[in-house]
JSON list of C-alpha atoms in Angstrom, two decimals:
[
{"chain": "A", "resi": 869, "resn": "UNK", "atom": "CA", "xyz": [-168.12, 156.27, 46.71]},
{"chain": "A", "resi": 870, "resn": "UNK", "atom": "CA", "xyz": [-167.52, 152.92, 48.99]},
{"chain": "A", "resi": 871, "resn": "UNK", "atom": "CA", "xyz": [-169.03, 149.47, 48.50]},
{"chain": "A", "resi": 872, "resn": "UNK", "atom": "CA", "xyz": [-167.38, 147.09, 50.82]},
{"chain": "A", "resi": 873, "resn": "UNK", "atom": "CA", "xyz": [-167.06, 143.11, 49.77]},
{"chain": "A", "resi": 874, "resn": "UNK", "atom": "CA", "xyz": [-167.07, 141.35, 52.64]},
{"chain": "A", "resi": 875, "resn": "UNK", "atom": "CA", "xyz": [-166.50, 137.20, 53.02]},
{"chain": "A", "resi": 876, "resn": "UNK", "atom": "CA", "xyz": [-167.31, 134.61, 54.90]},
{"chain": "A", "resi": 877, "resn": "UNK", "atom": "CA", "xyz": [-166.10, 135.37, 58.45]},
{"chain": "A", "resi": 878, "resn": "UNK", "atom": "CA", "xyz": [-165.24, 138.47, 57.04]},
{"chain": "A", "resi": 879, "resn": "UNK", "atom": "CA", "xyz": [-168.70, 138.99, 56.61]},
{"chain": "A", "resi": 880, "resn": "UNK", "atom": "CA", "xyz": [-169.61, 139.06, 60.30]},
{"chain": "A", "resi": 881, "resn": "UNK", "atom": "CA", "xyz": [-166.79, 141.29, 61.62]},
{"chain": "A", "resi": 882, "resn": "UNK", "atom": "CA", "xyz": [-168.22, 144.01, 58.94]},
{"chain": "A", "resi": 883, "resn": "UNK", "atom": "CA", "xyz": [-171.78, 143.11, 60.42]},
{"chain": "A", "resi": 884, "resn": "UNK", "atom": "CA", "xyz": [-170.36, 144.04, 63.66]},
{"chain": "A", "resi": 885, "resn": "UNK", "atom": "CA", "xyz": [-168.24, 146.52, 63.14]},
{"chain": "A", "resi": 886, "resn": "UNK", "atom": "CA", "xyz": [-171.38, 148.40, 61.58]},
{"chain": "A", "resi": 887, "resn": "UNK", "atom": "CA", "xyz": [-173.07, 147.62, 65.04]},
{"chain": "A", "resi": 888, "resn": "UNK", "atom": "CA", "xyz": [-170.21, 149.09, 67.31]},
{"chain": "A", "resi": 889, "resn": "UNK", "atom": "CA", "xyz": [-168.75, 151.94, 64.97]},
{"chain": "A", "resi": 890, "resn": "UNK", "atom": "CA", "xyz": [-171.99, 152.84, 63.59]},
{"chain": "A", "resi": 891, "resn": "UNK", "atom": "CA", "xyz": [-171.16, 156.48, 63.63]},
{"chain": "A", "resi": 892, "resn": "UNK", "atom": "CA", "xyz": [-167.90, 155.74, 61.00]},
{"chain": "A", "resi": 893, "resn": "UNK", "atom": "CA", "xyz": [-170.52, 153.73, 58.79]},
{"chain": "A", "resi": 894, "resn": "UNK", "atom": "CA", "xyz": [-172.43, 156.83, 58.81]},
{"chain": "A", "resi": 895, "resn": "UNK", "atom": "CA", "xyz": [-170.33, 158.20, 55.96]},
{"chain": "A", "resi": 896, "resn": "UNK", "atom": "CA", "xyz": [-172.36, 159.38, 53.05]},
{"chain": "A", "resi": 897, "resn": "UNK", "atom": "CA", "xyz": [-169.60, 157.94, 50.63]},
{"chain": "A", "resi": 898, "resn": "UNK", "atom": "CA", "xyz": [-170.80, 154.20, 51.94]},
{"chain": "A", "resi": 899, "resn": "UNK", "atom": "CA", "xyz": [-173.25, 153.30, 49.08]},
{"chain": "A", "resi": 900, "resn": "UNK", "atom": "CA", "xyz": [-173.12, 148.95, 49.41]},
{"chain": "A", "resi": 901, "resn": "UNK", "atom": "CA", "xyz": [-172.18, 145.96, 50.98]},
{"chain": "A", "resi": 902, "resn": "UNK", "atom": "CA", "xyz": [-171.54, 142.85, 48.71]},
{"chain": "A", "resi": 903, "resn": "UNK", "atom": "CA", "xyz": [-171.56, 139.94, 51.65]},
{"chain": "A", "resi": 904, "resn": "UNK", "atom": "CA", "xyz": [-170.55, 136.55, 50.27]},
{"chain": "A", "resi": 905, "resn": "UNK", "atom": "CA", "xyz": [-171.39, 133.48, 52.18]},
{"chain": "A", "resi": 906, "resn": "UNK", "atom": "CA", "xyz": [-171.71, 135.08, 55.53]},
{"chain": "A", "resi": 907, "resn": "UNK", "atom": "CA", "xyz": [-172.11, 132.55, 58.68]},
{"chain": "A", "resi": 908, "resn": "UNK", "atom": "CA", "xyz": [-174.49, 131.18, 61.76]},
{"chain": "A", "resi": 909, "resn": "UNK", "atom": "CA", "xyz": [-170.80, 131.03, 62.96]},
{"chain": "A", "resi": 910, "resn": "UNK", "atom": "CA", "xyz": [-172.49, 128.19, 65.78]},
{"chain": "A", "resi": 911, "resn": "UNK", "atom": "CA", "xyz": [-174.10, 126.51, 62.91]},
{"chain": "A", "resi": 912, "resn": "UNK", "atom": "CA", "xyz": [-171.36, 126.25, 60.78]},
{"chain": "A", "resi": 913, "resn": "UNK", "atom": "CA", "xyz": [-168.93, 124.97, 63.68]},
{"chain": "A", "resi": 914, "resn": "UNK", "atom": "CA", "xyz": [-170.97, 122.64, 64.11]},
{"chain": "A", "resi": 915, "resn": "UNK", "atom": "CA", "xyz": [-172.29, 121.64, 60.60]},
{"chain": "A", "resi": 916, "resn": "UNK", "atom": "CA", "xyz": [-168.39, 121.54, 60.08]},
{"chain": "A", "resi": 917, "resn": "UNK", "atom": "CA", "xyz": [-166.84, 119.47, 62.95]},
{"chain": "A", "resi": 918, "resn": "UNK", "atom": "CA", "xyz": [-169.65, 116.89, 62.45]},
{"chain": "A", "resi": 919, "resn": "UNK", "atom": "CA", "xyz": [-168.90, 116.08, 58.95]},
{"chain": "A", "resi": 920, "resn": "UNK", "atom": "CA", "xyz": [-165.17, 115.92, 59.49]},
{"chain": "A", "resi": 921, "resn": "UNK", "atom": "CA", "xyz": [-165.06, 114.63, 62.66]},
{"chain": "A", "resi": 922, "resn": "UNK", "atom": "CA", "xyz": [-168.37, 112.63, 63.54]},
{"chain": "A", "resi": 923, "resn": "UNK", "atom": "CA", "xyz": [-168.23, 114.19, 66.77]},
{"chain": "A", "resi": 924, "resn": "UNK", "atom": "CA", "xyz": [-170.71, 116.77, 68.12]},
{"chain": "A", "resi": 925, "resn": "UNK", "atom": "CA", "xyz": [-168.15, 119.12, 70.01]},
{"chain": "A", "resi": 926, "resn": "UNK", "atom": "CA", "xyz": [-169.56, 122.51, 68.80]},
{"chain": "A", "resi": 927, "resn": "UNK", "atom": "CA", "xyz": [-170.52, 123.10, 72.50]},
{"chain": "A", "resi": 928, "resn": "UNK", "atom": "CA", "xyz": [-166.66, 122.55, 73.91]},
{"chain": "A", "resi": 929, "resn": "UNK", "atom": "CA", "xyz": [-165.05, 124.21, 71.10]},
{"chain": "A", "resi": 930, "resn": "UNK", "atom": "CA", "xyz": [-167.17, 127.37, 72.10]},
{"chain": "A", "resi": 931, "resn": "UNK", "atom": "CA", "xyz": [-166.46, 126.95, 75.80]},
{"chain": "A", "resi": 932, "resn": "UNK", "atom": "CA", "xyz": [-162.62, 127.02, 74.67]},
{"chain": "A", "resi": 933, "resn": "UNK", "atom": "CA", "xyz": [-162.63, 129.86, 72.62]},
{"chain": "A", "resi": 934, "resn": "UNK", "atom": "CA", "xyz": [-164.43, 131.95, 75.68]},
{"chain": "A", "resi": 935, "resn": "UNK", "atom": "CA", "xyz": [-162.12, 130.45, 77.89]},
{"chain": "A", "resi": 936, "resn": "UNK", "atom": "CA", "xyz": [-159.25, 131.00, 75.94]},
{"chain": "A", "resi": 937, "resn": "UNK", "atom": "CA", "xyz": [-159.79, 134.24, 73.77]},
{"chain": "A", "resi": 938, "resn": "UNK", "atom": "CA", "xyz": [-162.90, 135.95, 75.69]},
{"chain": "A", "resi": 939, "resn": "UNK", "atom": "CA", "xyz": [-164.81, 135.68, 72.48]},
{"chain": "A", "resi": 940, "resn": "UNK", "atom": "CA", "xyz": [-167.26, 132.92, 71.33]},
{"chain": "A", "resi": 941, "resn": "UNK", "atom": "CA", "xyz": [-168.81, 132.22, 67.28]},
{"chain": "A", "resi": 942, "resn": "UNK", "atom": "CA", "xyz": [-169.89, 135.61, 65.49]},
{"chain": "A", "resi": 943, "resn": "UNK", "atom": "CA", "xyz": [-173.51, 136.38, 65.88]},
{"chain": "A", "resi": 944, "resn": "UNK", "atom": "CA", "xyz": [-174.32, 137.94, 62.62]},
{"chain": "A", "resi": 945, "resn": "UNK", "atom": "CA", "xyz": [-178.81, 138.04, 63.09]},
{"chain": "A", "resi": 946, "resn": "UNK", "atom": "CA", "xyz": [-177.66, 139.90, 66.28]},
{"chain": "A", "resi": 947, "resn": "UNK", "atom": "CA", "xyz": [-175.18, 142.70, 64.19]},
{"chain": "A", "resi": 948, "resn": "UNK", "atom": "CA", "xyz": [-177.27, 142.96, 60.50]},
{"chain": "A", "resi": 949, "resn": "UNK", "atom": "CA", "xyz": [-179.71, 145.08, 62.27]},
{"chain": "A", "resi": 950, "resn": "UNK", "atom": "CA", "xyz": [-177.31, 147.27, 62.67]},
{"chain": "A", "resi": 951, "resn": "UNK", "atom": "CA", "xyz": [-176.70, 148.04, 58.66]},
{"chain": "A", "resi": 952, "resn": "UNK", "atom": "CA", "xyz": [-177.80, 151.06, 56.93]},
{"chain": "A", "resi": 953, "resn": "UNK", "atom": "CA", "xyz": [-177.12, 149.90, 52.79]},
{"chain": "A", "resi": 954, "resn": "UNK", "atom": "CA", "xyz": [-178.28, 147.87, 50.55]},
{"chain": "A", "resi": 955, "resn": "UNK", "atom": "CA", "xyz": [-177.06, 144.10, 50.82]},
{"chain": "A", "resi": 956, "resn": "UNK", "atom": "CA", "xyz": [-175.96, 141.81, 47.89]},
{"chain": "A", "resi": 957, "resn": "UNK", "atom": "CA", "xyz": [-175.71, 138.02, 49.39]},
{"chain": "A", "resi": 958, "resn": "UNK", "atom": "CA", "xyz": [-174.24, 135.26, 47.26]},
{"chain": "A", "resi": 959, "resn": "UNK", "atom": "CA", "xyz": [-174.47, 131.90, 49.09]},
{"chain": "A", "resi": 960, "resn": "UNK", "atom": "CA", "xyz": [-173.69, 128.52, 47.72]},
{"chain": "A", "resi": 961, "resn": "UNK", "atom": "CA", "xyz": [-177.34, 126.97, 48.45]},
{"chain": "A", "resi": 962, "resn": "UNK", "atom": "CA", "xyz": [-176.79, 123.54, 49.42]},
{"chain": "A", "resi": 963, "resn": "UNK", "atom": "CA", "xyz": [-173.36, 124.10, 51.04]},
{"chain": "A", "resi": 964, "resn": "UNK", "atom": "CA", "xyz": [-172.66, 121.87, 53.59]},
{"chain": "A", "resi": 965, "resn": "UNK", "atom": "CA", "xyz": [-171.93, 124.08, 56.17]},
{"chain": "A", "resi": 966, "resn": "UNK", "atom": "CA", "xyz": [-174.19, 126.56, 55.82]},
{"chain": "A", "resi": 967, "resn": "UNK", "atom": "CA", "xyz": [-177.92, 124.46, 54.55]},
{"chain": "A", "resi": 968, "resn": "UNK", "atom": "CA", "xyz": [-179.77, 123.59, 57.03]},
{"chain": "A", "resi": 969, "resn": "UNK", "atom": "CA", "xyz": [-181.48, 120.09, 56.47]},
{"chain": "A", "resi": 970, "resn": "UNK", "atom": "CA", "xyz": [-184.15, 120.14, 58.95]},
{"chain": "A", "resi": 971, "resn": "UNK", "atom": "CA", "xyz": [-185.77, 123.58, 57.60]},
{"chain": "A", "resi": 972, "resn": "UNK", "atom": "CA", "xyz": [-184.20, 122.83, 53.94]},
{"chain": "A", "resi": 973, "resn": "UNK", "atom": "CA", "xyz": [-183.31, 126.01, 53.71]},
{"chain": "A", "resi": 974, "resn": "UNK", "atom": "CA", "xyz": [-179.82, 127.92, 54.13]},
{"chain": "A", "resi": 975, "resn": "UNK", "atom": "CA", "xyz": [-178.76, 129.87, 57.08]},
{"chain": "A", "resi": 976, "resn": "UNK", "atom": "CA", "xyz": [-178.58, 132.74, 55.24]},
{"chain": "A", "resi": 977, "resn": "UNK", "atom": "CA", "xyz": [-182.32, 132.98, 54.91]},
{"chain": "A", "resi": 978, "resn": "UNK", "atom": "CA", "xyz": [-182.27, 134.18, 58.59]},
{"chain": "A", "resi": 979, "resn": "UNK", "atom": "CA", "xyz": [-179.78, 136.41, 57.83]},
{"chain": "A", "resi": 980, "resn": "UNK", "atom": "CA", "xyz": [-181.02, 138.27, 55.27]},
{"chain": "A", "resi": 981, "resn": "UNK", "atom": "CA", "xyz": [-184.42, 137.71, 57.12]},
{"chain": "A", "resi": 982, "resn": "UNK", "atom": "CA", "xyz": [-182.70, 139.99, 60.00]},
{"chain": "A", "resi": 983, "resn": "UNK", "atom": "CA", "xyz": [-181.35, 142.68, 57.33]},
{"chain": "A", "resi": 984, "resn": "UNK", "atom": "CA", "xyz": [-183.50, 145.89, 57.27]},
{"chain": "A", "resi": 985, "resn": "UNK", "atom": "CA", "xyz": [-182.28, 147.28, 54.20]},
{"chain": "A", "resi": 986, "resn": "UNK", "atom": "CA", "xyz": [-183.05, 146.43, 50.75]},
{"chain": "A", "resi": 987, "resn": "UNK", "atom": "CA", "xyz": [-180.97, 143.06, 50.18]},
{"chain": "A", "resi": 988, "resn": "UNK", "atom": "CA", "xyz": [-180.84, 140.64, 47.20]},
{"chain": "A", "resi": 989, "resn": "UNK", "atom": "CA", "xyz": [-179.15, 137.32, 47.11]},
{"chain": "A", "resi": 990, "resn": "UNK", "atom": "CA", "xyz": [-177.08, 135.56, 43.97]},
{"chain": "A", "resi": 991, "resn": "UNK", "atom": "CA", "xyz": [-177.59, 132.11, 44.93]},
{"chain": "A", "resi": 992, "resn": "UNK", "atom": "CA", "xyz": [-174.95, 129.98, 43.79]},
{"chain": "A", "resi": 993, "resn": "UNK", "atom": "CA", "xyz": [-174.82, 126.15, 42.71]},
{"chain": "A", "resi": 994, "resn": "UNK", "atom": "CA", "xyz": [-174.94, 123.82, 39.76]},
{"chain": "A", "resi": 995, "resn": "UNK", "atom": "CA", "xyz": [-178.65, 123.89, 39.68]},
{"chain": "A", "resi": 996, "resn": "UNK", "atom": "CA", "xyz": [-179.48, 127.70, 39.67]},
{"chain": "A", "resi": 997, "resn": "UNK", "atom": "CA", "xyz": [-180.10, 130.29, 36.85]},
{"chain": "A", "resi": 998, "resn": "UNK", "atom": "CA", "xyz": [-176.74, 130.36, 36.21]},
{"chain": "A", "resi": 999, "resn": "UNK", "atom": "CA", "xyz": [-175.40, 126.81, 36.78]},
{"chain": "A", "resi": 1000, "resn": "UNK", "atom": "CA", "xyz": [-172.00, 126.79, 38.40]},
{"chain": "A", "resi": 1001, "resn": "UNK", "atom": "CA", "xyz": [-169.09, 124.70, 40.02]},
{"chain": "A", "resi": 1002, "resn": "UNK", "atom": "CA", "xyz": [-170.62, 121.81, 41.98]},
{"chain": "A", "resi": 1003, "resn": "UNK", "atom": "CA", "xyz": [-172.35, 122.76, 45.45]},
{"chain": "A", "resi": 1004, "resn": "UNK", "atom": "CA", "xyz": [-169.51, 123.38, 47.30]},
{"chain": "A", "resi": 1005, "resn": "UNK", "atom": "CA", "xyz": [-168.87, 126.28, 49.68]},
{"chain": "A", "resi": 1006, "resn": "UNK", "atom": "CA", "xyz": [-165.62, 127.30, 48.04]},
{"chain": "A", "resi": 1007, "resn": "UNK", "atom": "CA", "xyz": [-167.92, 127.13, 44.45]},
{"chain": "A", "resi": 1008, "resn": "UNK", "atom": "CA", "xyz": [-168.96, 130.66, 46.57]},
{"chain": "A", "resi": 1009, "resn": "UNK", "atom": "CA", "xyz": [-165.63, 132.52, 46.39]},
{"chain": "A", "resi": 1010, "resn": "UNK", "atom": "CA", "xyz": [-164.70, 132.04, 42.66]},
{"chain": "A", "resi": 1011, "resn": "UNK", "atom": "CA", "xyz": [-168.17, 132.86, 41.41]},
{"chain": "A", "resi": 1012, "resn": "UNK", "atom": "CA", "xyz": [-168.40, 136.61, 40.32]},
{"chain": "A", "resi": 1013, "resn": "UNK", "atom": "CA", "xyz": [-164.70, 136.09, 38.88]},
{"chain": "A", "resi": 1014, "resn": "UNK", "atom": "CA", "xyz": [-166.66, 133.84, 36.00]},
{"chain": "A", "resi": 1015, "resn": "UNK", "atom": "CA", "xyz": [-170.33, 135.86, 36.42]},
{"chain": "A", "resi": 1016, "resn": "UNK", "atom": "CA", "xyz": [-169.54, 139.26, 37.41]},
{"chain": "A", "resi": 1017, "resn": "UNK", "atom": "CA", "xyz": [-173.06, 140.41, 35.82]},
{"chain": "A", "resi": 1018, "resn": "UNK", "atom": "CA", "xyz": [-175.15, 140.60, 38.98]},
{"chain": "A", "resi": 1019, "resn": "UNK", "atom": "CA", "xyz": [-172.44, 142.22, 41.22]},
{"chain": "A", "resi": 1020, "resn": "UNK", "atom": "CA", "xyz": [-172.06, 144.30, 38.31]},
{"chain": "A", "resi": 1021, "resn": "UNK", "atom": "CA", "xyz": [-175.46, 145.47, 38.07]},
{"chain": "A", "resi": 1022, "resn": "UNK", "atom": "CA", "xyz": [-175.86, 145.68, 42.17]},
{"chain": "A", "resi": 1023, "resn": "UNK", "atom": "CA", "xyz": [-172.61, 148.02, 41.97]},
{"chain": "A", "resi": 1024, "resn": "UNK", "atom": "CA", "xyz": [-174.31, 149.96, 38.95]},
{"chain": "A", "resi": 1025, "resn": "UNK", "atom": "CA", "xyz": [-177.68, 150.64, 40.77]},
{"chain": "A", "resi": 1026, "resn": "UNK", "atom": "CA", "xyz": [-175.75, 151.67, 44.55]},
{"chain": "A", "resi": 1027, "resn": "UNK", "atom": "CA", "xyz": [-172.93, 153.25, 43.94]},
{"chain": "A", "resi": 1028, "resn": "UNK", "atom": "CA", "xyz": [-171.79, 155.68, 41.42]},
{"chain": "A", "resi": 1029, "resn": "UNK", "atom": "CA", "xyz": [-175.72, 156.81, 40.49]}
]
């Protein structure tokens, strides 16, 4: 049986390849998906070129990348429709990049919001259930290599039964 782990960026090209290849995602053998710290790709941009640059040039950097590549910032709420497994999220909650300050919530919230299947999230940060690293989005990444228990358990439940 197949769980995919999926990160970041990586993250959204599984969303959408489940949206355009929907037919290889059909496989009975695909139990899970394990996505950690997907994106608002837009969001992030521009959460992330404001804090290191001051500047708000999320707008131009998008009009470049069209121009350039033919492709703009991944749009995960329009691909997670598109899934057919249950979702484990892990999101550092006040990253940065990803928490939204006027709502107070993270973008992942609309994310998983979006997700029709059954979905769970591990939020991550020095101030959850399990405290750990110190609120930063690469805290994310090393997380399950300390607490492996709830991946463990999501794994245990989807995959293998």
């Amino acid at each position: 049986e197949i769980a995919f782990l999926s990160q970041c960026m990586g993250a959204n090209a599984t969303f959408l390849a489940w949206k355009n290849e929907p037919e290889l995602f059909a496989n009975p053998q695909i139990k899970a998906l394990i996505a950690n710290q997907p994106t608002i790709s837009y969001n992030m941009g521009d959460r992330f070129i404001q804090a290191k640059t001051g500047l708000d040039l999320v707008d131009k950097v998008l009009d470049a990348q069209l121009e350039t590549y033919g492709i703009g910032f991944a749009e995960p709420l329009d691909y997670v429709p598109s899934l057919t497994v249950p979702v484990l999220y892990a999101q550092v909650e006040k990253d940065i990049y990803t928490f939204n300050v006027e709502t107070g919530k993270n973008d992942i919230q609309e994310i998983m919001d979006a997700t029709p299947t059954e979905h769970d999230i591990v939020w991550i940060g020095p101030d959850q259930a399990t405290p750990f690293g110190t609120g930063q989005r690469f805290d994310g990444y090393q997380y399950f290599n300390q607490h492996p228990e709830e991946l463990l358990a999501f794994l245990a439940t989807n995959v293998g039964k």
